[in-house]
Short mmCIF file of C-alpha atoms in Angstrom, two decimals:
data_model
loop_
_atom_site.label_atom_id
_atom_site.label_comp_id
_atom_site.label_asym_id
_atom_site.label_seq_id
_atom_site.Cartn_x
_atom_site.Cartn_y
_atom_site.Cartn_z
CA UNK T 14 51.95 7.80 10.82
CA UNK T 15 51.97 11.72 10.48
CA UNK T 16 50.00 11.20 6.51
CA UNK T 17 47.51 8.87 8.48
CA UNK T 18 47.28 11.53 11.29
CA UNK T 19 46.89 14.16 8.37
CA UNK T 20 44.17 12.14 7.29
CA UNK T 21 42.17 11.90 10.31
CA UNK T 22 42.28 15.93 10.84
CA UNK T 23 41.22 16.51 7.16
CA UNK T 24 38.20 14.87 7.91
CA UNK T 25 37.13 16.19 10.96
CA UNK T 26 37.57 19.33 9.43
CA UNK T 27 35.29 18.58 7.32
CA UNK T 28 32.50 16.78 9.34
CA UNK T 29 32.67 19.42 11.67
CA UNK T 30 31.98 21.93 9.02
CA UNK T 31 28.95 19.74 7.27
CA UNK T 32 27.54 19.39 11.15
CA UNK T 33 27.61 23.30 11.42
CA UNK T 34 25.08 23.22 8.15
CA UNK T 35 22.86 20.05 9.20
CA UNK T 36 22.54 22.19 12.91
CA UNK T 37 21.46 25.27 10.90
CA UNK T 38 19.34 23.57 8.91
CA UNK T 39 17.76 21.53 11.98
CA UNK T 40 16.88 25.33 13.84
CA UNK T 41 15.98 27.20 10.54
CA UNK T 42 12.59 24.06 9.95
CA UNK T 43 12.06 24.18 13.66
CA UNK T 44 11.88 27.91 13.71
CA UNK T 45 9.15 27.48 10.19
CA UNK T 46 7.33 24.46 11.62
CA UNK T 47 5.43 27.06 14.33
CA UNK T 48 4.66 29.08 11.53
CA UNK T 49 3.04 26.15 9.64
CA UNK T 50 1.16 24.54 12.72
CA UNK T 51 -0.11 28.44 13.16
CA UNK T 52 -1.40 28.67 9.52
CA UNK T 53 -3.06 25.43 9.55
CA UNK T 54 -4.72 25.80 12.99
CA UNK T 55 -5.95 29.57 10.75
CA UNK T 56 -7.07 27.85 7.96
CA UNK T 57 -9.01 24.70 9.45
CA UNK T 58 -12.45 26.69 10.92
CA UNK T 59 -13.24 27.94 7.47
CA UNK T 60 -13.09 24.55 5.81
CA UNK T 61 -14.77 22.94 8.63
CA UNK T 62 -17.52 25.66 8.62
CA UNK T 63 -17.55 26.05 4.67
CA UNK T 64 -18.09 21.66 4.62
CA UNK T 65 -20.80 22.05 6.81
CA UNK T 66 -22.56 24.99 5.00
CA UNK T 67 -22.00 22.34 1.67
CA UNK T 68 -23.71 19.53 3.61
CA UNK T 69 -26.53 21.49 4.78
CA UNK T 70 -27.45 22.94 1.00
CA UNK T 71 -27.03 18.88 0.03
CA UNK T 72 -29.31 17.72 2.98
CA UNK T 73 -31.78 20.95 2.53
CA UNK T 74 -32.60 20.35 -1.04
CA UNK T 75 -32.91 17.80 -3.58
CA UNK T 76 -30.49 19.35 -5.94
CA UNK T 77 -27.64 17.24 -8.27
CA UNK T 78 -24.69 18.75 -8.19
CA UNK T 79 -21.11 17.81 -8.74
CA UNK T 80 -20.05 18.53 -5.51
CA UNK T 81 -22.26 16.25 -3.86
CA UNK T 82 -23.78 13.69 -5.93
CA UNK T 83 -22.52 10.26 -6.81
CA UNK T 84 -21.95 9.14 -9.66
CA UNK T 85 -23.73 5.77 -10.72
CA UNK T 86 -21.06 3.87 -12.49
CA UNK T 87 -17.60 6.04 -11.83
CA UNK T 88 -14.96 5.36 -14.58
CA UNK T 89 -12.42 8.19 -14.40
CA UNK T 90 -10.46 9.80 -11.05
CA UNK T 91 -8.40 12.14 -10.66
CA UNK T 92 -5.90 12.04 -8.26
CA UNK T 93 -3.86 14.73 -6.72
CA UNK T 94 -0.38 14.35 -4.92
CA UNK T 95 1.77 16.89 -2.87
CA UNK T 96 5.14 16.03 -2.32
CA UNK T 97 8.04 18.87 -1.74
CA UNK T 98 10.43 20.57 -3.58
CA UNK T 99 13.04 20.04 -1.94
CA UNK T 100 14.81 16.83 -0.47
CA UNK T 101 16.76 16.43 2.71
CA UNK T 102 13.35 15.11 4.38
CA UNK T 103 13.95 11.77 5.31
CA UNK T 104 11.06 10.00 3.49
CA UNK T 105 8.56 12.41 3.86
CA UNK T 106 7.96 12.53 -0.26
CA UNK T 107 8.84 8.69 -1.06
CA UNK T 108 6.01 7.99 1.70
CA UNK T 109 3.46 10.41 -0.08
CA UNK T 110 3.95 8.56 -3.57
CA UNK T 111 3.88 5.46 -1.80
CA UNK T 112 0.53 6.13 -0.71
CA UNK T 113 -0.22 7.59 -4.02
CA UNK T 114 0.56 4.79 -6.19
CA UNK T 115 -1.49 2.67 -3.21
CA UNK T 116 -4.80 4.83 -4.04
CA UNK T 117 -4.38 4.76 -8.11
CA UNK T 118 -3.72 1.04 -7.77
CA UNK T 119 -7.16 0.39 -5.57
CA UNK T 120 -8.64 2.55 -8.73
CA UNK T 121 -8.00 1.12 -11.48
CA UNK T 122 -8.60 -2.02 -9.67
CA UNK T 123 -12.00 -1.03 -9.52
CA UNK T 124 -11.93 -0.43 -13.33
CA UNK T 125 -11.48 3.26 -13.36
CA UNK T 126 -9.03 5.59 -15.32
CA UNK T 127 -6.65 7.98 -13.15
CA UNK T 128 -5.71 11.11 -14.17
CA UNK T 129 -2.51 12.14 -11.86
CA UNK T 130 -2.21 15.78 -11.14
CA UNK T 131 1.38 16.59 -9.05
CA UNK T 132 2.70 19.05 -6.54
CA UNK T 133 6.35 19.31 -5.67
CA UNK T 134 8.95 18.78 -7.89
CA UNK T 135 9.96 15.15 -5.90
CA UNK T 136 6.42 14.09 -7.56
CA UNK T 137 7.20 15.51 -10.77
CA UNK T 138 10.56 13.84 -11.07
CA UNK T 139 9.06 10.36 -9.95
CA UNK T 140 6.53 10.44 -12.55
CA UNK T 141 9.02 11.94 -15.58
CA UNK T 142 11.65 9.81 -15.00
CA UNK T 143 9.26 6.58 -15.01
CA UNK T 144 7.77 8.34 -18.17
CA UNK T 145 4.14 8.20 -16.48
CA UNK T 146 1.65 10.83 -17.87
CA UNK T 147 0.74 13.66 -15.60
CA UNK T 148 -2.36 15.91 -16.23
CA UNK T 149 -0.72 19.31 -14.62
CA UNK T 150 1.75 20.20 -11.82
CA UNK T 151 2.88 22.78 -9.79
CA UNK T 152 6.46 23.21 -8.11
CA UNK T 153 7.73 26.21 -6.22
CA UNK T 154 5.66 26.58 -3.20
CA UNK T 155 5.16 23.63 -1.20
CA UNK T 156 7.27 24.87 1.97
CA UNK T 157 5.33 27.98 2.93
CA UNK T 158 1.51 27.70 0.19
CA UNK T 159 -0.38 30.83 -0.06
CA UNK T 160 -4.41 31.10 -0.70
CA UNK T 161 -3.41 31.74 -3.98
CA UNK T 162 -1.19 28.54 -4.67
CA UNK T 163 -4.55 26.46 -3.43
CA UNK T 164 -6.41 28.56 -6.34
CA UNK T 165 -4.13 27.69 -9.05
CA UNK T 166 -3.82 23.54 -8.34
CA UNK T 167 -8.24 23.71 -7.56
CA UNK T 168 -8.58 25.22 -10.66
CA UNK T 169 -8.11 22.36 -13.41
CA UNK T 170 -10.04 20.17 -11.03
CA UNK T 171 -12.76 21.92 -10.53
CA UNK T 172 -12.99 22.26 -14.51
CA UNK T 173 -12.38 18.46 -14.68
CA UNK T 174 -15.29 17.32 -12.24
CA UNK T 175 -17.87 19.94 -13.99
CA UNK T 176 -16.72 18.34 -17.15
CA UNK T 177 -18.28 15.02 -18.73
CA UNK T 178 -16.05 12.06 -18.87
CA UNK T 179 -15.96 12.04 -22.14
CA UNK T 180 -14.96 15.57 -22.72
CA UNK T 181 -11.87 14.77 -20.65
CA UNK T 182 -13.77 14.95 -17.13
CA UNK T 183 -13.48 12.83 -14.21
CA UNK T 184 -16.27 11.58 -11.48
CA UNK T 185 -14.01 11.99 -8.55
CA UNK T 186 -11.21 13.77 -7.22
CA UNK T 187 -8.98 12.34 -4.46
CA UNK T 188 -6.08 13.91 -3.04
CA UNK T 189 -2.73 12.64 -1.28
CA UNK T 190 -1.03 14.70 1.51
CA UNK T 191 0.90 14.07 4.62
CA UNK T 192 -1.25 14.91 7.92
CA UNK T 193 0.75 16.67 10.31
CA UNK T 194 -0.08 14.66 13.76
CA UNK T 195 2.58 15.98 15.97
CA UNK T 196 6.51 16.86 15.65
CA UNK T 197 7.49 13.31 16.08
CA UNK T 198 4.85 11.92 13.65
CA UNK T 199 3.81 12.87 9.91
CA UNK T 200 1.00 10.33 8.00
CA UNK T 201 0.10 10.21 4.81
CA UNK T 202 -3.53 10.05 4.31
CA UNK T 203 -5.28 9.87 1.48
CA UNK T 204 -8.94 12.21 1.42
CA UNK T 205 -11.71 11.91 -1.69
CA UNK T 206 -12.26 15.50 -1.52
CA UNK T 207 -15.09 15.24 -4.63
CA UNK T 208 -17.74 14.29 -4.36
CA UNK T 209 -18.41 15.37 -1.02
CA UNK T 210 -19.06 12.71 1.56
CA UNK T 211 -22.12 13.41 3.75
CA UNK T 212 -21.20 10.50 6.13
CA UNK T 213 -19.16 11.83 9.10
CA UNK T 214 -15.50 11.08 8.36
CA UNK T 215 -14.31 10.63 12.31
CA UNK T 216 -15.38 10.28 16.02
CA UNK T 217 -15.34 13.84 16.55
CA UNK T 218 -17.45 14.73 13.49
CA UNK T 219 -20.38 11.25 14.38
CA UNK T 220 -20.49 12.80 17.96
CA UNK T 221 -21.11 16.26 16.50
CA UNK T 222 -23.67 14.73 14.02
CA UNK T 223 -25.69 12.63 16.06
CA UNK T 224 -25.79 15.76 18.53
CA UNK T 225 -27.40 17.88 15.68
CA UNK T 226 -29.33 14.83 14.61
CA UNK T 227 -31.31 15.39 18.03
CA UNK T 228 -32.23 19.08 17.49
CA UNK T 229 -34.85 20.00 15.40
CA UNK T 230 -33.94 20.42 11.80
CA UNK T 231 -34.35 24.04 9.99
CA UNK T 232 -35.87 24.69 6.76
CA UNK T 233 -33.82 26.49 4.01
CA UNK T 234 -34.85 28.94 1.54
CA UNK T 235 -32.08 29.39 -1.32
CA UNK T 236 -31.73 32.37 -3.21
CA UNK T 237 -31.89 32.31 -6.73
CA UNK T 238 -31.82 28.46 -6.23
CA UNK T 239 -29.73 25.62 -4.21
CA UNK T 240 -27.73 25.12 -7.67
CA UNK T 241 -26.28 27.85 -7.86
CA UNK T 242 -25.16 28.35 -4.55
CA UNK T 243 -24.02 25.32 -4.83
CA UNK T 244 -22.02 26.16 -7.83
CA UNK T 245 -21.16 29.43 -5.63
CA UNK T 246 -20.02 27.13 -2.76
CA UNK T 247 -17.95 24.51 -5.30
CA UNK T 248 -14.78 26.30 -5.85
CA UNK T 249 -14.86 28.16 -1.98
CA UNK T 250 -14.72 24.24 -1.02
CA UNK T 251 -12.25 22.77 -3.48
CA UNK T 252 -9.95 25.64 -2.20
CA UNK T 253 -10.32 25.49 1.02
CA UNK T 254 -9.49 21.70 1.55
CA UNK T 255 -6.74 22.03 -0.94
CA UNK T 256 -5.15 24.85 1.05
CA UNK T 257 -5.45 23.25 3.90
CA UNK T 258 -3.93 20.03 3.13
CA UNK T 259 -1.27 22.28 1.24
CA UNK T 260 -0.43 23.71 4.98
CA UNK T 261 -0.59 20.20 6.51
CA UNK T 262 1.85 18.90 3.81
CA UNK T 263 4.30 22.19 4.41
CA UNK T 264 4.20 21.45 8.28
CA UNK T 265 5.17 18.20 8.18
CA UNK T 266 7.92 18.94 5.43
CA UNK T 267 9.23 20.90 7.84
CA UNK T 268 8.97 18.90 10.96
CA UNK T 269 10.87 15.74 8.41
CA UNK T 270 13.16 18.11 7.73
CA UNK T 271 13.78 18.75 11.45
CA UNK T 272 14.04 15.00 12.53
CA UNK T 273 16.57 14.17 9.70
CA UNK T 274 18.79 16.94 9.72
CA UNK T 275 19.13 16.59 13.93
CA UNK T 276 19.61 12.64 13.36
CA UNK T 277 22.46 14.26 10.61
CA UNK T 278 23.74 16.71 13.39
CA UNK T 279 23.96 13.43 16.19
CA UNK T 280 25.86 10.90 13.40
CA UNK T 281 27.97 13.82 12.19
CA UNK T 282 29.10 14.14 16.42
CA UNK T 283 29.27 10.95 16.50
CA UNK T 284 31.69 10.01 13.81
CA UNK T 285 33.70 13.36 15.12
CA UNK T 286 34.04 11.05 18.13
CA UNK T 287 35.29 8.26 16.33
CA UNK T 288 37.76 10.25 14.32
CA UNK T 289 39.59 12.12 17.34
CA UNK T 290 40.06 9.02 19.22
CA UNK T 291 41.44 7.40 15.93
CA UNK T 292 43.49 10.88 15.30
CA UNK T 293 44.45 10.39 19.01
CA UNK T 294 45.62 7.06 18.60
CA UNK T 295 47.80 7.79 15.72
CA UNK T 296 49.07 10.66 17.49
CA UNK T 297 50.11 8.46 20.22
CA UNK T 298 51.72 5.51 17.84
CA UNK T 299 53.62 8.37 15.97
CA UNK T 300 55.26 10.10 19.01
CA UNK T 301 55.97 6.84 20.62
CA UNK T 302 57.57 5.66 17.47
CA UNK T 303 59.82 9.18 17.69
CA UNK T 304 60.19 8.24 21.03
CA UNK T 305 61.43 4.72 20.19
CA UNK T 306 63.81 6.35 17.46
CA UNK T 307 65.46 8.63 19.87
CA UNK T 308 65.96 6.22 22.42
CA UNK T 309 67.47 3.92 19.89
CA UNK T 310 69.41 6.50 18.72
CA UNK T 311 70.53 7.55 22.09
CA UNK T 312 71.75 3.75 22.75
CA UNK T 313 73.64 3.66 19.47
CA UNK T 314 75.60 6.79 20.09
CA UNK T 315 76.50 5.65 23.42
CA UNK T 316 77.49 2.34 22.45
CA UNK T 317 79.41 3.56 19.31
CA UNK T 318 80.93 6.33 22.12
CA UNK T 319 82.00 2.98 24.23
CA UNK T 320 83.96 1.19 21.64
CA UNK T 321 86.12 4.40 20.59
CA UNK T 322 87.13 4.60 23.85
CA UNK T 323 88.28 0.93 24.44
#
């Protein structure tokens, strides 16, 4: 009994001192997820208003450009995927390559190469360790992306959708994140970012269109040409939506981080529960076993005590 009872304190020892990290860990991504809602509620106006200064050069002239015009008969994609560096996130990255391998699979269904281009090392270890070809990752960032992170992953693809497919260019560009919705839910969605959809992507957007489509249209004048603002506007774009889905992507990192390591904290509690009453129980068996020995012991002596005096 007292090596069982042994036992049973060794490991609450122990979960008690793993539930002290998954509780740390639980505050520490609810103290960054604020942060991270902050930044992406910062960086969504400028996209917004950058998308709409795109669609109004598209609609205002009769210029083909990359960013805007579709390609007759698309044969190459290129697909982006974040994921996170780092694990102890529930699913959050398993759901993003999920959704990944659900987009490249509707490609090439539709007879069209994909080019895979990965952020987060999760993303990069799925793809090396199934030996699958990857154009160009990034790892390091993904739980708090600067301006300058989005630069560095647009980079490539812009140079890829300028590019002819035959020089190693692709037609479109789609990318996989996970939308923060709120701190209980996380999506991933998947967005073709080039080219640029004029078609109003949600309610919000048809209710704000049709409201414009009522006022009186202006005329634009571009200086030197709609081209090359155009070509001005491409990588502001590409960087912007990249950035932004970068900050979704961190947020909800954080807030899967969160949910798993509190579920950790409640198990961890609940198996401490477990374990004392067991440790209680054996407690209880051992001293009424010493109990049981004395008492026998007792009756012995007195006994033995008995027949030395007959």
């Amino acid at each position: 009994m007292g090596a069982q009872l042994r036992v049973y304190k060794r490991r609450i020892k122990s979960v008690t001192a793993t539930k002290k990290i998954t509780k740390a860990m639980e505050m520490i991504a609810a103290s960054r997820i604020v942060k991270a809602q902050r930044q992406v509620a910062a960086s969504e106006p400028y996209a917004t208003e950058l998308t709409h200064a795109v669609m109004a050069v598209a609609t205002g002239s009769s210029t083909k450009h990359a960013l805007t015009t579709e390609v007759e008969n698309p044969t190459r994609a290129a697909v982006l995927l974040i994921t996170s560096d780092r694990g102890l996130a529930g699913g959050y990255s398993s759901n993003a390559i999920k959704a990944a391998e659900h987009v490249t699979n509707t490609l090439r269904g539709e007879r069209k190469d994909v080019v895979t281009y990965i952020v987060g090392r999760k993303g990069v270890a799925y793809y090396g360790f199934r030996d699958r070809p990857v154009a160009d990752s990034w790892t390091g960032f993904t739980d708090n992306p600067t301006y300058a992170d989005a630069k560095a992953v647009a980079a490539p693809l812009i140079e890829a959708i300028t590019k002819e497919t035959s020089e190693g260019g692709v037609d479109e560009v789609h990318i996989v994140f996970t939308e923060f919705v709120s701190m209980m839910t996380q999506t991933p969605v998947e967005r073709r970012l080039l080219p640029l959809t004029l078609k109003p992507s949600s309610t919000e957007e048809s209710a704000e269109a049709g409201k414009r489509g009522t006022e009186v249209r202006p005329l634009f004048e571009f200086e030197p040409s709609a081209e090359e603002v155009l070509d001005a506007l491409l990588p502001r774009y590409v960087e912007s939506r990249i950035y932004n889905a970068l900050l979704q992507a961190a947020a909800s990192k954080h807030a899967a981080t969160r949910r798993a390591m509190k579920s950790a904290t409640d198990n961890a509690g609940d198996l401490i529960k477990s374990l004392s009453r067991l440790a209680n129980a054996a407690r209880q068996a051992e001293i009424t076993q010493e109990i049981s020995e004395i008492v026998g012991g007792a009756s012995a002596l007195a006994d033995a005590t008995a027949g030395s005096e007959n």
